[in-house]
C-alpha cells in the first residue's frame, strides 16, 4: 500500500475520534474547536490524496475548503460570543 494512502487512512481514523469528541464535548466552544480540528484534518487528507493520485485539482479544492471552514468558524465564534 502506498504511504500516502496509508497516511490518509490514519487521518480519517483521527476524524472519527474527533467526531466522538464533538458528541461528548461538554460546552459549545469545545465543540467548535473540535470542528475546526476536523476541518484541518480533512484539508490535510485532501492534500495527501492529491499527492497519492497526482491530481493538482485536489489542492485547489483543499484551499477553498480551508478558507470556507475558517470563515464558518469565525461566524460560529461570533454567534457564541453574543450569548454572554
Short mmCIF file of N, CA and C in Angstrom, two decimals:
data_model
loop_
_atom_site.label_atom_id
_atom_site.label_comp_id
_atom_site.label_asym_id
_atom_site.label_seq_id
_atom_site.Cartn_x
_atom_site.Cartn_y
_atom_site.Cartn_z
N UNK A 1 0.84 -1.18 0.00
CA UNK A 1 0.00 0.00 0.00
C UNK A 1 0.89 1.25 0.00
N UNK A 2 0.45 2.22 -0.73
CA UNK A 2 1.20 3.46 -0.85
C UNK A 2 1.19 4.21 0.48
N UNK A 3 2.30 4.82 0.81
CA UNK A 3 2.44 5.53 2.09
C UNK A 3 1.46 6.69 2.19
N UNK A 4 1.13 7.33 1.06
CA UNK A 4 0.21 8.47 1.08
C UNK A 4 -1.20 8.01 1.41
N UNK A 5 -1.61 6.89 0.84
CA UNK A 5 -2.95 6.37 1.14
C UNK A 5 -3.04 5.89 2.58
N UNK A 6 -1.99 5.27 3.06
CA UNK A 6 -1.98 4.83 4.45
C UNK A 6 -2.07 6.02 5.41
N UNK A 7 -1.35 7.07 5.09
CA UNK A 7 -1.42 8.29 5.92
C UNK A 7 -2.82 8.89 5.89
N UNK A 8 -3.47 8.87 4.74
CA UNK A 8 -4.83 9.39 4.63
C UNK A 8 -5.80 8.57 5.48
N UNK A 9 -5.63 7.26 5.48
CA UNK A 9 -6.50 6.41 6.30
C UNK A 9 -6.30 6.67 7.78
N UNK A 10 -5.07 6.88 8.18
CA UNK A 10 -4.79 7.19 9.59
C UNK A 10 -5.44 8.51 9.99
N UNK A 11 -5.37 9.49 9.11
CA UNK A 11 -6.01 10.78 9.40
C UNK A 11 -7.53 10.64 9.50
N UNK A 12 -8.12 9.76 8.70
CA UNK A 12 -9.56 9.55 8.79
C UNK A 12 -9.96 8.87 10.10
N UNK A 13 -9.08 8.05 10.65
CA UNK A 13 -9.32 7.48 11.98
C UNK A 13 -9.36 8.60 13.01
N UNK A 14 -8.46 9.56 12.87
CA UNK A 14 -8.45 10.71 13.78
C UNK A 14 -9.72 11.54 13.65
N UNK A 15 -10.27 11.63 12.44
CA UNK A 15 -11.53 12.33 12.25
C UNK A 15 -12.65 11.60 13.00
N UNK A 16 -12.64 10.29 12.94
CA UNK A 16 -13.64 9.51 13.69
C UNK A 16 -13.56 9.76 15.18
N UNK A 17 -12.34 9.82 15.70
CA UNK A 17 -12.17 10.10 17.12
C UNK A 17 -12.62 11.52 17.46
N UNK A 18 -12.37 12.45 16.55
CA UNK A 18 -12.80 13.83 16.79
C UNK A 18 -14.32 13.96 16.76
N UNK A 19 -14.98 13.19 15.92
CA UNK A 19 -16.44 13.21 15.88
C UNK A 19 -17.01 12.72 17.21
N UNK A 20 -16.38 11.73 17.79
CA UNK A 20 -16.80 11.27 19.11
C UNK A 20 -16.65 12.39 20.13
N UNK A 21 -15.58 13.15 20.01
CA UNK A 21 -15.36 14.27 20.94
C UNK A 21 -16.40 15.36 20.73
N UNK A 22 -16.85 15.58 19.49
CA UNK A 22 -17.90 16.56 19.23
C UNK A 22 -19.18 16.15 19.95
N UNK A 23 -19.48 14.87 19.93
CA UNK A 23 -20.70 14.38 20.56
C UNK A 23 -20.64 14.52 22.07
N UNK A 24 -19.49 14.22 22.68
CA UNK A 24 -19.41 14.24 24.14
C UNK A 24 -18.85 15.55 24.70
N UNK A 25 -18.51 16.50 23.81
CA UNK A 25 -17.94 17.76 24.28
C UNK A 25 -18.87 18.46 25.26
N UNK A 26 -18.35 18.91 26.39
CA UNK A 26 -19.25 19.47 27.40
C UNK A 26 -19.81 20.86 27.06
N UNK A 27 -19.06 21.67 26.34
CA UNK A 27 -19.53 23.03 26.05
C UNK A 27 -19.46 23.29 24.55
N UNK A 28 -20.16 24.34 24.13
CA UNK A 28 -20.18 24.71 22.71
C UNK A 28 -18.80 25.15 22.21
N UNK A 29 -18.01 25.92 22.96
CA UNK A 29 -16.67 26.27 22.46
C UNK A 29 -15.77 25.04 22.26
N UNK A 30 -15.93 24.03 23.12
CA UNK A 30 -15.16 22.81 22.92
C UNK A 30 -15.53 22.15 21.59
N UNK A 31 -16.79 22.15 21.29
CA UNK A 31 -17.25 21.56 20.03
C UNK A 31 -16.75 22.34 18.83
N UNK A 32 -16.69 23.66 18.94
CA UNK A 32 -16.19 24.49 17.84
C UNK A 32 -14.72 24.19 17.58
N UNK A 33 -13.95 24.05 18.64
CA UNK A 33 -12.52 23.75 18.48
C UNK A 33 -12.34 22.40 17.80
N UNK A 34 -13.15 21.42 18.19
CA UNK A 34 -13.03 20.09 17.58
C UNK A 34 -13.48 20.13 16.12
N UNK A 35 -14.51 20.89 15.81
CA UNK A 35 -14.92 21.01 14.41
C UNK A 35 -13.83 21.67 13.57
N UNK A 36 -13.16 22.65 14.12
CA UNK A 36 -12.05 23.27 13.40
C UNK A 36 -10.90 22.28 13.21
N UNK A 37 -10.68 21.45 14.21
CA UNK A 37 -9.65 20.40 14.09
C UNK A 37 -10.01 19.42 12.99
N UNK A 38 -11.29 19.04 12.92
CA UNK A 38 -11.74 18.14 11.86
C UNK A 38 -11.51 18.78 10.49
N UNK A 39 -11.79 20.07 10.37
CA UNK A 39 -11.55 20.75 9.10
C UNK A 39 -10.08 20.72 8.72
N UNK A 40 -9.20 20.92 9.67
CA UNK A 40 -7.76 20.87 9.40
C UNK A 40 -7.34 19.48 8.95
N UNK A 41 -7.88 18.46 9.59
CA UNK A 41 -7.53 17.08 9.22
C UNK A 41 -8.05 16.76 7.82
N UNK A 42 -9.25 17.24 7.49
CA UNK A 42 -9.81 16.99 6.16
C UNK A 42 -8.97 17.68 5.08
N UNK A 43 -8.53 18.89 5.34
CA UNK A 43 -7.68 19.60 4.38
C UNK A 43 -6.36 18.85 4.20
N UNK A 44 -5.78 18.37 5.30
CA UNK A 44 -4.54 17.60 5.22
C UNK A 44 -4.73 16.32 4.42
N UNK A 45 -5.86 15.68 4.62
CA UNK A 45 -6.15 14.45 3.88
C UNK A 45 -6.31 14.73 2.39
N UNK A 46 -6.97 15.83 2.06
CA UNK A 46 -7.11 16.19 0.64
C UNK A 46 -5.74 16.41 -0.01
N UNK A 47 -4.84 17.06 0.71
CA UNK A 47 -3.51 17.30 0.15
C UNK A 47 -2.74 15.99 0.00
N UNK A 48 -2.85 15.10 0.99
CA UNK A 48 -2.19 13.80 0.88
C UNK A 48 -2.75 12.99 -0.29
N UNK A 49 -4.06 13.03 -0.47
CA UNK A 49 -4.66 12.31 -1.59
C UNK A 49 -4.29 12.92 -2.93
N UNK A 50 -4.10 14.24 -2.97
CA UNK A 50 -3.67 14.85 -4.23
C UNK A 50 -2.26 14.39 -4.60
N UNK A 51 -1.43 14.17 -3.61
CA UNK A 51 -0.10 13.63 -3.89
C UNK A 51 -0.19 12.17 -4.31
N UNK A 52 -1.05 11.41 -3.63
CA UNK A 52 -1.17 9.98 -3.93
C UNK A 52 -1.71 9.74 -5.34
N UNK A 53 -2.69 10.53 -5.76
CA UNK A 53 -3.31 10.33 -7.07
C UNK A 53 -2.72 11.24 -8.15
N UNK A 54 -1.76 12.08 -7.76
CA UNK A 54 -1.11 13.01 -8.70
C UNK A 54 -2.14 13.90 -9.41
N UNK A 55 -3.06 14.45 -8.61
CA UNK A 55 -4.10 15.35 -9.11
C UNK A 55 -3.95 16.70 -8.42
N UNK A 56 -3.57 17.70 -9.18
CA UNK A 56 -3.36 19.04 -8.61
C UNK A 56 -4.66 19.73 -8.26
N UNK A 57 -5.77 19.32 -8.86
CA UNK A 57 -7.05 19.97 -8.60
C UNK A 57 -7.48 19.80 -7.14
N UNK A 58 -7.08 18.71 -6.50
CA UNK A 58 -7.45 18.49 -5.11
C UNK A 58 -6.81 19.52 -4.17
N UNK A 59 -5.66 20.03 -4.56
CA UNK A 59 -5.03 21.08 -3.75
C UNK A 59 -5.86 22.35 -3.81
N UNK A 60 -6.38 22.68 -4.99
CA UNK A 60 -7.26 23.84 -5.12
C UNK A 60 -8.53 23.67 -4.29
N UNK A 61 -9.08 22.49 -4.33
CA UNK A 61 -10.28 22.20 -3.54
C UNK A 61 -9.97 22.31 -2.04
N UNK A 62 -8.81 21.83 -1.63
CA UNK A 62 -8.41 21.91 -0.22
C UNK A 62 -8.25 23.36 0.22
N UNK A 63 -7.70 24.21 -0.64
CA UNK A 63 -7.52 25.62 -0.29
C UNK A 63 -8.88 26.31 -0.13
N UNK A 64 -9.79 26.05 -1.05
CA UNK A 64 -11.13 26.65 -0.96
C UNK A 64 -11.85 26.15 0.28
N UNK A 65 -11.75 24.85 0.56
CA UNK A 65 -12.38 24.28 1.75
C UNK A 65 -11.81 24.90 3.02
N UNK A 66 -10.49 25.10 3.05
CA UNK A 66 -9.86 25.70 4.23
C UNK A 66 -10.35 27.13 4.45
N UNK A 67 -10.47 27.90 3.38
CA UNK A 67 -10.95 29.27 3.52
C UNK A 67 -12.40 29.31 3.99
N UNK A 68 -13.25 28.46 3.41
CA UNK A 68 -14.65 28.44 3.82
C UNK A 68 -14.82 27.94 5.25
N UNK A 69 -14.03 26.97 5.65
CA UNK A 69 -14.16 26.49 7.03
C UNK A 69 -13.66 27.53 8.02
N UNK A 70 -12.66 28.31 7.64
CA UNK A 70 -12.18 29.38 8.51
C UNK A 70 -13.26 30.44 8.70
N UNK A 71 -13.90 30.84 7.60
CA UNK A 71 -14.96 31.83 7.69
C UNK A 71 -16.13 31.28 8.51
N UNK A 72 -16.46 30.02 8.31
CA UNK A 72 -17.53 29.40 9.09
C UNK A 72 -17.21 29.37 10.57
N UNK A 73 -15.98 29.08 10.91
CA UNK A 73 -15.57 29.07 12.32
C UNK A 73 -15.67 30.47 12.91
N UNK A 74 -15.30 31.48 12.14
CA UNK A 74 -15.42 32.86 12.64
C UNK A 74 -16.87 33.23 12.93
N UNK A 75 -17.79 32.85 12.06
CA UNK A 75 -19.19 33.16 12.28
C UNK A 75 -19.74 32.42 13.49
N UNK A 76 -19.33 31.18 13.67
CA UNK A 76 -19.80 30.42 14.84
C UNK A 76 -19.29 31.05 16.12
N UNK A 77 -18.03 31.44 16.13
CA UNK A 77 -17.46 32.08 17.33
C UNK A 77 -18.13 33.43 17.59
N UNK A 78 -18.42 34.16 16.55
CA UNK A 78 -19.12 35.43 16.72
C UNK A 78 -20.51 35.21 17.30
N UNK A 79 -21.20 34.19 16.84
CA UNK A 79 -22.52 33.86 17.37
C UNK A 79 -22.44 33.43 18.83
N UNK A 80 -21.46 32.62 19.17
CA UNK A 80 -21.31 32.16 20.56
C UNK A 80 -20.90 33.31 21.48
N UNK A 81 -20.20 34.28 20.96
CA UNK A 81 -19.78 35.42 21.76
C UNK A 81 -20.93 36.32 22.17
N UNK A 82 -22.02 36.32 21.39
CA UNK A 82 -23.18 37.14 21.71
C UNK A 82 -24.02 36.58 22.84
N UNK A 83 -23.89 35.31 23.12
CA UNK A 83 -24.75 34.67 24.11
C UNK A 83 -24.49 35.15 25.53
N UNK A 84 -23.34 35.72 25.80
CA UNK A 84 -23.00 36.10 27.18
C UNK A 84 -23.47 37.46 27.53
#
